[in-house]
XYZ file of C-alpha atoms in Angstrom:
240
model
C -31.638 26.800 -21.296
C -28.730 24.325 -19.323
C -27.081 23.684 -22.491
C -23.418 24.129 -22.931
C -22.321 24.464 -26.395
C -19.261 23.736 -28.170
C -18.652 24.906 -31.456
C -16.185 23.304 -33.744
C -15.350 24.005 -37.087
C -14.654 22.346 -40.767
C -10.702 21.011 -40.902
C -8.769 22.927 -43.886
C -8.486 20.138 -45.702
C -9.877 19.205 -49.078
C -13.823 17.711 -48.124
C -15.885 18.033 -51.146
C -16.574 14.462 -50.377
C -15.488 12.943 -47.436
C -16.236 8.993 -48.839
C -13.318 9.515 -51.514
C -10.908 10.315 -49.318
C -11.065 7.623 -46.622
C -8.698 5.314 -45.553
C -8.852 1.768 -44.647
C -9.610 2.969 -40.717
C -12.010 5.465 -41.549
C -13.937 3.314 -44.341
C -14.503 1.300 -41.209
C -15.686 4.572 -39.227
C -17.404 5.443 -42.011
C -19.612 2.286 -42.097
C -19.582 2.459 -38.565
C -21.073 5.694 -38.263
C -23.960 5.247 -41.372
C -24.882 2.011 -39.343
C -25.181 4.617 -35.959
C -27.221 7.179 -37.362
C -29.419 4.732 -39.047
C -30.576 3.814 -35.193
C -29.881 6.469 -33.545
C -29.601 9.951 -36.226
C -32.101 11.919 -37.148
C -32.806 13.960 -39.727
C -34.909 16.448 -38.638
C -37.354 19.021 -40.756
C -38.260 21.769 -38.570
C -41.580 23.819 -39.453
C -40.702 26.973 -41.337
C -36.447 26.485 -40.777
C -33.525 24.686 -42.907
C -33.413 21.105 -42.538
C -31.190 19.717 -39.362
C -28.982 16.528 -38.698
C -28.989 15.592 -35.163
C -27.190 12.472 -33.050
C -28.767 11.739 -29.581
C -26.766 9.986 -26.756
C -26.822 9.327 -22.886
C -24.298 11.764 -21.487
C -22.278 8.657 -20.345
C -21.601 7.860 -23.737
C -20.873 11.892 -25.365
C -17.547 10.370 -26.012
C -18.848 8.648 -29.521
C -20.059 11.697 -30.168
C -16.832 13.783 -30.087
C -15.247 10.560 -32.072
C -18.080 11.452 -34.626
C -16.828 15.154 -34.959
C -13.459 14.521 -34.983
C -14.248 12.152 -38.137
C -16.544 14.410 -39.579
C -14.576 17.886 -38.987
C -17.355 19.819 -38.256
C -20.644 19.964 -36.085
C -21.708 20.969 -32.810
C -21.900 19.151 -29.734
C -24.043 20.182 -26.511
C -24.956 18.980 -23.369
C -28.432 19.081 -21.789
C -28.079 18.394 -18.390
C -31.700 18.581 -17.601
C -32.171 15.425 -19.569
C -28.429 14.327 -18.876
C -28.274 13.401 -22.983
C -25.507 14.871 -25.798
C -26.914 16.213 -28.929
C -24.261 16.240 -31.983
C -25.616 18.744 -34.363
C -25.471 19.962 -37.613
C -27.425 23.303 -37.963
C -27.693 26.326 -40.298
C -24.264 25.677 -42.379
C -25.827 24.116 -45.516
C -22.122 23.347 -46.645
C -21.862 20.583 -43.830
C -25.034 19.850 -44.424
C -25.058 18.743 -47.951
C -21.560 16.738 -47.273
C -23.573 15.197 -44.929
C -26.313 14.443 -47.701
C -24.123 13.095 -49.912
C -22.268 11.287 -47.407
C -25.012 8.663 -46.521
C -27.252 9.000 -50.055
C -27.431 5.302 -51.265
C -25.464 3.727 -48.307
C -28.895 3.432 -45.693
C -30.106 -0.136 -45.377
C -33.276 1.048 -43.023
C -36.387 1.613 -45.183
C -37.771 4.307 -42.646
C -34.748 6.129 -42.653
C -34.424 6.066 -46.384
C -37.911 7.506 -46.120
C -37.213 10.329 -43.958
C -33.755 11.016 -45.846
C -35.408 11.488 -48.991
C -37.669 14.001 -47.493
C -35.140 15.783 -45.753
C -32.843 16.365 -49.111
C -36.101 17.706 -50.737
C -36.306 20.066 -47.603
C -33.065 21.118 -48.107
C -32.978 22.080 -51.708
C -35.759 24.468 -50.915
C -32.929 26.616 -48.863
C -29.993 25.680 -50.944
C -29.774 24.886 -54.360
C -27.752 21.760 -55.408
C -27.451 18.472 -57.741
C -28.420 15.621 -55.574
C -29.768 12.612 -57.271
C -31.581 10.622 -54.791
C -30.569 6.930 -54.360
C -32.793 4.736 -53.507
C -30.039 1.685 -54.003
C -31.159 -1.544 -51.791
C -28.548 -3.083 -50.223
C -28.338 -6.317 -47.814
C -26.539 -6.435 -44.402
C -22.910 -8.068 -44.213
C -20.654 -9.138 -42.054
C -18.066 -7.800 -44.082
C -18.304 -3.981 -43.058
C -19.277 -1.803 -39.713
C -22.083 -0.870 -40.323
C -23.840 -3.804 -37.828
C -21.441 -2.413 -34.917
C -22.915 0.585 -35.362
C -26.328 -0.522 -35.735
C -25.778 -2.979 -33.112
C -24.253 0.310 -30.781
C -27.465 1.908 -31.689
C -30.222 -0.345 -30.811
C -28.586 -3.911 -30.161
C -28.743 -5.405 -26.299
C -26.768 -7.825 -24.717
C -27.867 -9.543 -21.568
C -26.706 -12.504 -19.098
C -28.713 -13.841 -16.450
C -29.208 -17.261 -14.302
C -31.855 -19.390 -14.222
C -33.496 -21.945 -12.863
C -32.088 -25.766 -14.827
C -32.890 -29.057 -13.642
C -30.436 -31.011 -15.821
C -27.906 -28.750 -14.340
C -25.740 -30.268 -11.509
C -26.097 -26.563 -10.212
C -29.666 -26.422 -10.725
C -28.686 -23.170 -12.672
C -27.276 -21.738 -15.844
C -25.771 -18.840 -16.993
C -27.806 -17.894 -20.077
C -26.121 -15.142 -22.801
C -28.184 -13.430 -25.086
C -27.891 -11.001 -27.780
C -31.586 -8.704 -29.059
C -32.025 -5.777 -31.184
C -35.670 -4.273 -30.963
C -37.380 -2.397 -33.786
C -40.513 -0.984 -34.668
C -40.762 -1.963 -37.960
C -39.317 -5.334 -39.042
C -38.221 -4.692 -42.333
C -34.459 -3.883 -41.126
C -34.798 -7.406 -38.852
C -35.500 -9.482 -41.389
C -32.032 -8.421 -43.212
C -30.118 -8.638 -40.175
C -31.604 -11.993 -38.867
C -30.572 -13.397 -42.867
C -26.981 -11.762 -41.863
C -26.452 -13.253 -38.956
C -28.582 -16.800 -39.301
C -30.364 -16.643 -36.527
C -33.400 -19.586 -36.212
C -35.620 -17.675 -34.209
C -38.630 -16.129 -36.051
C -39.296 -12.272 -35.755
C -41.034 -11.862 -32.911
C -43.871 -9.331 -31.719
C -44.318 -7.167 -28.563
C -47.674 -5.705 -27.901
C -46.483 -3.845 -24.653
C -45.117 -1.727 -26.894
C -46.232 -2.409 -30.842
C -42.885 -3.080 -31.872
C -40.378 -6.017 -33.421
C -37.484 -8.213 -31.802
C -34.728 -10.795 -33.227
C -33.349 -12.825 -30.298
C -30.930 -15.625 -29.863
C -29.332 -17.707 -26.805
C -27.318 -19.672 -29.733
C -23.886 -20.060 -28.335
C -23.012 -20.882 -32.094
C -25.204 -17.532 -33.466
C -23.255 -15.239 -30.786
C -19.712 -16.988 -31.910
C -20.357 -15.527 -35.535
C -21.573 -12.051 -33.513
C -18.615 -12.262 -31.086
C -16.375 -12.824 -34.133
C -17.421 -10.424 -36.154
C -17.355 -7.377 -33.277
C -13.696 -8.020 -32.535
C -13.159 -7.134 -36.777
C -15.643 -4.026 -36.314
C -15.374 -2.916 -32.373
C -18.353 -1.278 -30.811
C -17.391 2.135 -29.899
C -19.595 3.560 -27.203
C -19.958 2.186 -23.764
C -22.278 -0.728 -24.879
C -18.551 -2.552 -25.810
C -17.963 -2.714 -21.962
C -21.216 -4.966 -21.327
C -20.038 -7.241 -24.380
């Protein structure tokens, strides 16, 4: 195995729960980070071992991932070269673990993930005992906190490209967009309400999944607006 590890370990201070003892900043981070993992986390139940929490990332963007442990305090970060991707990791401290449990119990907004969450805290109480009253709280998508960066850092695109305009004196225009792709639509829907966008929910069959899409210059003012309250944090902020 190619992987380098580096080990890190939980900050002396006071964490019985991390949420309570935020500031301002890292109630932003915080939000930030729930809205990450929602797209790109995963909480993973191994066959016949404890319960994991893992973060994926290109290696040219393992920088958000050391932001993440430096928030968090604890975790594990490698680097597999072979498939030139960062893993943070949570394994086999069930400490960390359940912080981590009852850091982002009734905060997800995805229904799949609130799926998979809720299986993975049953998982978990099998190796450790411990009072976690699952929440299964419904909550709608805001412009008022991070969590959209990090959703939008996740699995949000942003492309420019010219084409072809005969009204144009340049026979061309620069056309902007803004997409985030899903398979299920259910997280869309509250995100296209959020952000107003016209277009309908569309369909791709290339690849059975679900799209919002606008080339509003008035839709991307409200999402340029709102990402210069709640910057992006990986490299995706560059192509904005």
């Amino acid at each position: 195995d190619t992987a380098t590890t580096e080990i890190y370990t939980l900050s002396p201070r006071r964490s019985s729960d991390l949420s309570s003892e935020t500031t301002c900043k890292e109630t932003h981070f915080l939000n930030w980070l729930i809205g990450f993992v929602e797209g790109d986390g995963s909480f993973v139940i191994p066959k016949e071992r404890p319960p994991q929490f893992e973060i994926t990332q290109h290696i040219h963007d393992i920088d958000v991932l050391y932001k993440i442990k430096s928030f968090l305090k604890f975790g594990t970060i490698i680097k597999r070269k072979e498939r030139s991707v960062g893993v943070y990791q949570v394994i086999g401290n069930y400490d960390h673990l359940l912080k981590l449990a009852n850091l982002f119990n009734g905060k997800l907004k995805c229904p799949r993930r609130k799926i998979q969450f809720k299986k993975w805290t049953t998982e978990l109480k099998k190796y450790r005992d411990f009072e976690l009253e699952y929440n299964s709280q419904n909550s709608n998508v805001t412009l008022d906190d991070a969590w959209l960066s990090g959703f939008i850092d996740a699995e949000g695109c942003f492309e420019s490209y010219i084409r072809p305009c005969k009204t144009s004196k340049l026979r061309e225009i620069l056309v902007l967009k803004f997409s985030i792709s899903q398979k299920t639509p259910d997280i869309l829907i509250k995100i296209k309400d959020c952000l107003n966008l016209p277009n309908k929910i569309s369909f791709d069959k290339s690849w059975n999944g679900y799209k919002i899409s606008t080339q509003s210059l008035k839709n991307q003012y409200i999402i340029i607006k709102y990402i210069k309250n709640f910057p992006l944090k990986t490299r995706k902020n560059i192509i904005f």
